[in-house]
XYZ file of C-alpha atoms in Angstrom:
410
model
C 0.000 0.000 0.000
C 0.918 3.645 -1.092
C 2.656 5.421 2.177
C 0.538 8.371 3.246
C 1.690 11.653 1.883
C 0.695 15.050 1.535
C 2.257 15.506 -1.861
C 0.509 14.952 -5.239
C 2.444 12.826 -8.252
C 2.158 14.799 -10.985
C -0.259 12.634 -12.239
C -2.515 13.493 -9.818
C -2.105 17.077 -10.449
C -2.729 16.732 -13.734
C -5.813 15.080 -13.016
C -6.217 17.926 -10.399
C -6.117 20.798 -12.653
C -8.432 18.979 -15.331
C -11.491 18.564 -13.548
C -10.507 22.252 -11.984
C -10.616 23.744 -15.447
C -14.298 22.017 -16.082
C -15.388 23.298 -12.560
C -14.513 26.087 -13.857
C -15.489 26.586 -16.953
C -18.426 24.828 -17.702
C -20.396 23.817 -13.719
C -20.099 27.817 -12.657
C -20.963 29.356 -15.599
C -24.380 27.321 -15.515
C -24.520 27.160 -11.435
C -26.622 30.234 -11.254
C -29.496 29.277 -13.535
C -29.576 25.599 -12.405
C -30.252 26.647 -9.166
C -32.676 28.298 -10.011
C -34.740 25.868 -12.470
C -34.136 23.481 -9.737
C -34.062 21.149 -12.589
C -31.323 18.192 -13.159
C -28.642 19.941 -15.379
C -28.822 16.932 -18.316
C -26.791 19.271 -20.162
C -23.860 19.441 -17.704
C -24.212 16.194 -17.443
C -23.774 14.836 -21.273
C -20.787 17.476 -21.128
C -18.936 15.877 -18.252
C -19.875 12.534 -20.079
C -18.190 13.344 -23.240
C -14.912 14.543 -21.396
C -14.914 11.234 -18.990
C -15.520 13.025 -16.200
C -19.629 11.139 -15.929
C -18.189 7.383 -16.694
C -17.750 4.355 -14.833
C -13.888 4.743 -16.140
C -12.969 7.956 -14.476
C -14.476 7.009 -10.363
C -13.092 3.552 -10.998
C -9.528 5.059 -11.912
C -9.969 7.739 -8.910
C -11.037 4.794 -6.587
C -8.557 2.683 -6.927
C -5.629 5.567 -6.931
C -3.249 3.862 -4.583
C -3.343 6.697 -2.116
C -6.932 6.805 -1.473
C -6.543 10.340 -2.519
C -8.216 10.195 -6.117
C -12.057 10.189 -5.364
C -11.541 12.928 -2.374
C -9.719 14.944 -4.800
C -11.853 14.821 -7.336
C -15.014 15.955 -5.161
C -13.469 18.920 -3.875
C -12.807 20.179 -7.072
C -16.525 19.749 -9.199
C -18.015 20.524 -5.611
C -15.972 23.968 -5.936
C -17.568 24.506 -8.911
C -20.952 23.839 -7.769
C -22.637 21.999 -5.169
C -25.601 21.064 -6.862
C -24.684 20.665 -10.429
C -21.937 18.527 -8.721
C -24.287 16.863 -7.043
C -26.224 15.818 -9.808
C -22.652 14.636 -11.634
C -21.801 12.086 -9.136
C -24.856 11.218 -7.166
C -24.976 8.131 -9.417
C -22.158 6.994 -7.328
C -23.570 6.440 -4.352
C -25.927 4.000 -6.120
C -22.357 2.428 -7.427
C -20.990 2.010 -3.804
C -23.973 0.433 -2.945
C -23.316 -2.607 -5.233
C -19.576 -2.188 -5.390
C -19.766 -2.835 -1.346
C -22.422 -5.055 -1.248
C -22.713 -6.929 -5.000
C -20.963 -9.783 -6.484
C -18.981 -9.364 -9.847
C -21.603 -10.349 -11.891
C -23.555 -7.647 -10.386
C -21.059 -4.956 -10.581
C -20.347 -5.951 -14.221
C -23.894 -5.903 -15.383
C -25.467 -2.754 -13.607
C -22.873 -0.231 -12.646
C -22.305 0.891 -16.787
C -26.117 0.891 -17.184
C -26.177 3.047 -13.835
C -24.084 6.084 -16.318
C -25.633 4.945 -19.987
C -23.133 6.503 -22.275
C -22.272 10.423 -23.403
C -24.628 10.196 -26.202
C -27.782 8.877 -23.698
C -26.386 9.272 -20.058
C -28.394 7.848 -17.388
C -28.267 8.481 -13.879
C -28.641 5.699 -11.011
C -30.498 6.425 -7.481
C -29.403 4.939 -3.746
C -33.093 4.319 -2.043
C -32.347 4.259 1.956
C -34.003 6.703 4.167
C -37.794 6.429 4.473
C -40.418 8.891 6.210
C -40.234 7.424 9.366
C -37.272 5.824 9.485
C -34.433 8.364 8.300
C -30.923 8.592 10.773
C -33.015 5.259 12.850
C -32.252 2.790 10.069
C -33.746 0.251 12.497
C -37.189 1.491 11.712
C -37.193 0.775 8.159
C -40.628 -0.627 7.199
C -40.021 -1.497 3.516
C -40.417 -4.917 2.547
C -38.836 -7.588 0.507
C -40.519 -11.267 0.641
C -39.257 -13.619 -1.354
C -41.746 -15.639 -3.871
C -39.598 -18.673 -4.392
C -41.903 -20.398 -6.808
C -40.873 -17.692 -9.393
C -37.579 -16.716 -7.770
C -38.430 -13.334 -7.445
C -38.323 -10.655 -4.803
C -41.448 -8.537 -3.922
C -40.813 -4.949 -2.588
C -43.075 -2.530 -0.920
C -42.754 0.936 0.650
C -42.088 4.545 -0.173
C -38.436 5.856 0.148
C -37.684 9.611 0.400
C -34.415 11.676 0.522
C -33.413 9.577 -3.181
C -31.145 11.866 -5.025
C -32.107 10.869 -8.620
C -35.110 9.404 -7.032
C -37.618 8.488 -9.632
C -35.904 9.759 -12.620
C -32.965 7.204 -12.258
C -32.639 3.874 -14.440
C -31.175 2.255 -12.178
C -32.369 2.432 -8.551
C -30.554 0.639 -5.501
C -33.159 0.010 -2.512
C -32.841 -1.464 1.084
C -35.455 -3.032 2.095
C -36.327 -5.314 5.060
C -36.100 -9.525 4.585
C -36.747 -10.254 8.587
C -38.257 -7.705 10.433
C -37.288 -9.786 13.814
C -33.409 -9.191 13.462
C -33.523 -5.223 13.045
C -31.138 -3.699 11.006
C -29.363 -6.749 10.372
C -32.282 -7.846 8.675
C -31.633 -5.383 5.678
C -30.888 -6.433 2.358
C -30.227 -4.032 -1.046
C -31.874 -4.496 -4.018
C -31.353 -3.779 -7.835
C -34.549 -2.658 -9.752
C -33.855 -2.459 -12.808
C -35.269 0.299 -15.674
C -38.485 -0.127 -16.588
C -39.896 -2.409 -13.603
C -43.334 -1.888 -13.047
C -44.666 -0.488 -9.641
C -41.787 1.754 -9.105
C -43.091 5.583 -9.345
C -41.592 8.709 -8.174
C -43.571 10.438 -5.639
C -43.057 13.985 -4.064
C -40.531 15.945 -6.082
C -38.587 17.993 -3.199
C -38.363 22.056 -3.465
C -35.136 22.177 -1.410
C -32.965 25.383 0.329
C -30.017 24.151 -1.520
C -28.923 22.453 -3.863
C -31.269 22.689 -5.900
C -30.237 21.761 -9.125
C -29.793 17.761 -7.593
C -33.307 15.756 -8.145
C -34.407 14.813 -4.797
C -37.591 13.073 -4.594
C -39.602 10.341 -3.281
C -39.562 6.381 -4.524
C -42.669 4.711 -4.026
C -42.608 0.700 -4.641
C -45.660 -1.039 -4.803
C -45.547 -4.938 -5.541
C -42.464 -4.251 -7.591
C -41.060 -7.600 -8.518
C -37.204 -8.101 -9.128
C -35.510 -11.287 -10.138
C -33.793 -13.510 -7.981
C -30.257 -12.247 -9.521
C -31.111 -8.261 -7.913
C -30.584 -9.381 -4.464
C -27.069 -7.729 -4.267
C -24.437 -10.599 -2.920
C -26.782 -13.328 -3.849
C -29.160 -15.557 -1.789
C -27.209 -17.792 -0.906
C -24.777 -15.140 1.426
C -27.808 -13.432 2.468
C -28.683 -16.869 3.870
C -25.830 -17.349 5.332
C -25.880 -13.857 6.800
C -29.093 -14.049 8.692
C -28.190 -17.211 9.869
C -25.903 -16.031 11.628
C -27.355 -13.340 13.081
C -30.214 -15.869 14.562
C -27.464 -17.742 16.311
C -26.110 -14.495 17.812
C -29.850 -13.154 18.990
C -30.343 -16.783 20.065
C -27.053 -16.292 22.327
C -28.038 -13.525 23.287
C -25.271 -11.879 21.863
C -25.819 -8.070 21.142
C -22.444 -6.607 21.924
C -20.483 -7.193 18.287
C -20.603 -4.644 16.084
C -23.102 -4.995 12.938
C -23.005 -3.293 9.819
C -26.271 -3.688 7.673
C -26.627 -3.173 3.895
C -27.197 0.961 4.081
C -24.472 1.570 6.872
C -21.994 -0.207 4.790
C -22.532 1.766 2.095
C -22.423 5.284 4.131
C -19.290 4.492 5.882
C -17.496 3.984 2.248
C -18.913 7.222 1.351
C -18.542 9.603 4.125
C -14.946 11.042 3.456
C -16.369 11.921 0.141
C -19.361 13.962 1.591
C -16.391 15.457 3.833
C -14.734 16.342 0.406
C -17.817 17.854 -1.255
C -17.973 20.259 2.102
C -14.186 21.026 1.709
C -14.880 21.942 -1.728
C -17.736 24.273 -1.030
C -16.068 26.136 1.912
C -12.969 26.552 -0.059
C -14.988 28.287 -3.157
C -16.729 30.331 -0.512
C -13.827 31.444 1.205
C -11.957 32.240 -2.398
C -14.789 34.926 -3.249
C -14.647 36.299 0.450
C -10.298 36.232 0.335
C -10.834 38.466 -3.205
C -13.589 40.271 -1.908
C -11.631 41.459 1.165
C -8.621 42.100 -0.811
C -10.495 44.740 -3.261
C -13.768 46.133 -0.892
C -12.416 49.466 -0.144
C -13.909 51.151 3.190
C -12.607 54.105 5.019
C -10.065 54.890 2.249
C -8.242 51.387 2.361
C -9.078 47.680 1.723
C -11.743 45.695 4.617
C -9.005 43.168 4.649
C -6.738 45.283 5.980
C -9.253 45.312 9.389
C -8.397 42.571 11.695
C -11.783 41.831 12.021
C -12.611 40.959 8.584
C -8.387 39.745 8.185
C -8.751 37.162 11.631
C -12.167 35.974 9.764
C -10.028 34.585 6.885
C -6.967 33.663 8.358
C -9.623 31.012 10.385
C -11.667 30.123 7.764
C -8.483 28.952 5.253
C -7.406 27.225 8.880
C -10.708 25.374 9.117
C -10.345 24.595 5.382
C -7.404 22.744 5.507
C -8.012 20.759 8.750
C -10.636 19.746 7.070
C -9.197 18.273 4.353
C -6.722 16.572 6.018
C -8.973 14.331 8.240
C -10.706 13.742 4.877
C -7.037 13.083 3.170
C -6.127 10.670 6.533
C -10.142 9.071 6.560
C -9.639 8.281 2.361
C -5.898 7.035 2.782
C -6.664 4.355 5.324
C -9.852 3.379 3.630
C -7.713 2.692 0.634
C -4.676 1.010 2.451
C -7.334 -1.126 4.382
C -6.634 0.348 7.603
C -9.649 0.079 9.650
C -11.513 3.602 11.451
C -10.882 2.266 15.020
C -11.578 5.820 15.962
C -14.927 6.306 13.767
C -12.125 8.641 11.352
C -14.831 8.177 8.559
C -17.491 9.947 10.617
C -14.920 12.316 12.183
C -13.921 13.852 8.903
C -17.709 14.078 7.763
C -18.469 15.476 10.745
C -15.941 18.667 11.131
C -15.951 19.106 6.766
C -19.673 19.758 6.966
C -19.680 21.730 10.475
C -16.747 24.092 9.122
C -18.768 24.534 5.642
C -21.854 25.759 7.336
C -19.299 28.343 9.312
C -17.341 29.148 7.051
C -20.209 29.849 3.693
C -21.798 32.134 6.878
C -18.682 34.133 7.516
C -18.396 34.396 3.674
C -21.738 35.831 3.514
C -20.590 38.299 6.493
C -17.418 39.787 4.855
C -19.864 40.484 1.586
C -22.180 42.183 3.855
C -25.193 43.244 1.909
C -24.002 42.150 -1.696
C -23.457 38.378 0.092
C -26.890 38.285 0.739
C -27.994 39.144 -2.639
C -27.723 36.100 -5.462
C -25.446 38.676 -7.273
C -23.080 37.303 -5.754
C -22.307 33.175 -5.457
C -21.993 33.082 -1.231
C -25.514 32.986 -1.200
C -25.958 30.021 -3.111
C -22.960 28.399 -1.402
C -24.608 29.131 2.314
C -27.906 27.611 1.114
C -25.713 24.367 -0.368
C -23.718 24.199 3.015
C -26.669 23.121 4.803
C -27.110 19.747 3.687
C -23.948 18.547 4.435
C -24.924 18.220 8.389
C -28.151 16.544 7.205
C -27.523 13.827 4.247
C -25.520 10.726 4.647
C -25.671 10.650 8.688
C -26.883 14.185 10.430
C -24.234 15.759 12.750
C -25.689 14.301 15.614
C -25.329 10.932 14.180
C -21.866 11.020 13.412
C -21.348 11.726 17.079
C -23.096 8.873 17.914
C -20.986 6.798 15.538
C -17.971 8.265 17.005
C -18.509 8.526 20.507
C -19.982 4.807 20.534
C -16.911 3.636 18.926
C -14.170 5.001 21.494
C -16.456 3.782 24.257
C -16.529 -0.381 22.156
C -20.291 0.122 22.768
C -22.140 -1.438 19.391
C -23.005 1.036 16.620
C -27.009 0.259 15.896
């Protein structure tokens, strides 16, 4: 395994700069009116298909970069650009994870390119967890998968919500329930594939930020999957639960489970950290230039130490950030396991420091930062959800906390 460093190969900076330059020069231009359409940004998207940033290729290459530093990389940069056209770019992946961390290679091999379509007819994919009544509590998931083994098929019912993509996807990932009496390791994930009846999209969500990302509802009535779109087979899934009757048998409550949907966060939550390092740094860029040519009182507002202290913390924040994310991604990728919850830790301060550091932005603007003349607006409004989606605040805590104490994460 790669040795952890804080220097990019030049390959990396290569790779860097690209996806910087399309940030740049095609996601901000178009941030602005995306936002407010509130509409997915197909255009954007066909455009980062055709230069391999929206491809299978490109997060596979970034995933398995030896340091573990491709994939966080690569989200800070398109999240600079724009958190919800970025948003809308690789939300397919967290459909991806879900099968790449819970599928065989069959599975992997058959749905991940029809999760991205190609640049002529790109397609997006949709990760179905969260449910109205059962959002950060995974435990009270009610949707249900029963298995019809006359026909070796798999019949799901419930209503998701939360679903980036939800709806309009072609390929939607969803975890449903197989034995209510074994809680959340009960869960299993499910393919459905494009075109299976009683899948609909329900409530299309009007959101504070991010707007241009589809977020919407995923209603599944009697939808029936083959056999095959149980991800890791039957036959583990068997094996699984059988186990976990043995343990509840034992009585044996104290090892630490991880169910279908937890799996799938933990993979992805030095990511989210990345998306919030990329959105606090693009905030704090128009603030640092802002300060530098405001002119109050005959000289520039970043020559006050009020406004000059603001910055000097926010680029501080910044870049503590994205080191917990750099150390969370590395050990991921060397297989070093987060024996301090590092995955949740690096969430968890990325998306606290965006939220603080989008505000202060907003603050050095004064009244033109509260105006959508100018981008810190948008940015503060985009900030928000990174405290909410893929585990709340509060829940990394939990995560945290319950791992330095050995107590079981549930």
């Amino acid at each position: 395994m790669a040795e952890f460093t804080m220097e990019l190969s030049d390959e990396q900076k290569e790779v860097k700069e690209w996806i910087h330059g399309f940030a740049a020069d095609v996601i901000r231009p178009a941030a602005a009116e995306w936002d407010e359409r509130e509409e997915t940004p197909w255009p954007v998207i066909q455009e980062a298909a055709k230069v391999g940033i929206y491809s299978l290729d490109f997060y596979a290459q970034q995933f398995f970069d030896p340091s573990g530093l491709g994939i966080p990389m690569a989200m800070e940069e398109l999240f600079w650009g724009d958190a919800g056209i970025a948003l809308s770019i690789v939300g397919t992946g967290l459909a991806a994870i879900g099968v790449v961390a819970n599928g065989t290679e069959e599975q992997i091999g058959t749905w991940i390119p029809q999760m991205y379509g190609t640049p002529d007819d790109v397609k997006v994919a949709a990760f179905c967890s969260s449910e109205p009544d059962a959002g950060s509590d995974v435990g009270a998931m009610r949707t249900r998968a029963v298995y019809d083994e006359a026909k070796d098929e798999w019949v799901l019912n419930g209503t998701k919500t939360w679903a980036t993509n939800g709806g309009i996807a072609n390929v939607h990932i969803v975890v449903a329930v197989v034995d209510p009496e074994l809680g959340t390791k009960g869960h299993a994930s499910f393919i459905v594939p494009p075109g299976t009846a009683g899948l609909s999209q329900g409530q299309k969500f009007k959101k504070h930020g991010i707007r241009a990302s589809h977020t919407a509802e995923v209603v599944l009535e009697d939808v029936r999957v083959p056999g095959s779109c149980l991800l890791g087979g039957k036959e583990k899934l068997d094996e699984r639960l059988a186990r976990a009757r043995e343990r509840a048998k034992a009585g044996g409550g104290g090892e630490r489970v991880k169910n279908a949907a937890m799996a799938t966060f933990e993979a992805s939550r030095p990511a989210v950290g990345a998306m919030a390092v990329g959105t606090a740094r693009a905030a704090y860029e128009v603030a640092l230039d802002y300060a530098r040519t405001r002119t109050q009182f005959g000289r520039p507002i970043i020559d006050n130490q009020g406004v000059a202290f603001q910055l000097a913390d926010m680029r501080t924040q910044i870049d503590a950030a994205r080191l917990l994310v750099w150390r969370a991604s590395w050990m991921a990728s060397a297989g070093r396991p987060f024996t301090s919850a590092e995955g949740s830790m690096s969430k968890l301060y990325a998306s606290e420091i965006a939220k603080k550091v989008t505000a202060q932005a907003v603050q050095i603007l004064g009244g033109n930062g509260f105006t959508r003349e100018y981008p810190v607006e948008r940015m503060h409004r985009d900030a928000a959800i990174y405290t909410i989606f893929e585990g709340t605040s509060e829940i990394q805590r939990l995560v945290i906390a319950r791992t330095l104490s050995g107590m079981p994460i549930r």
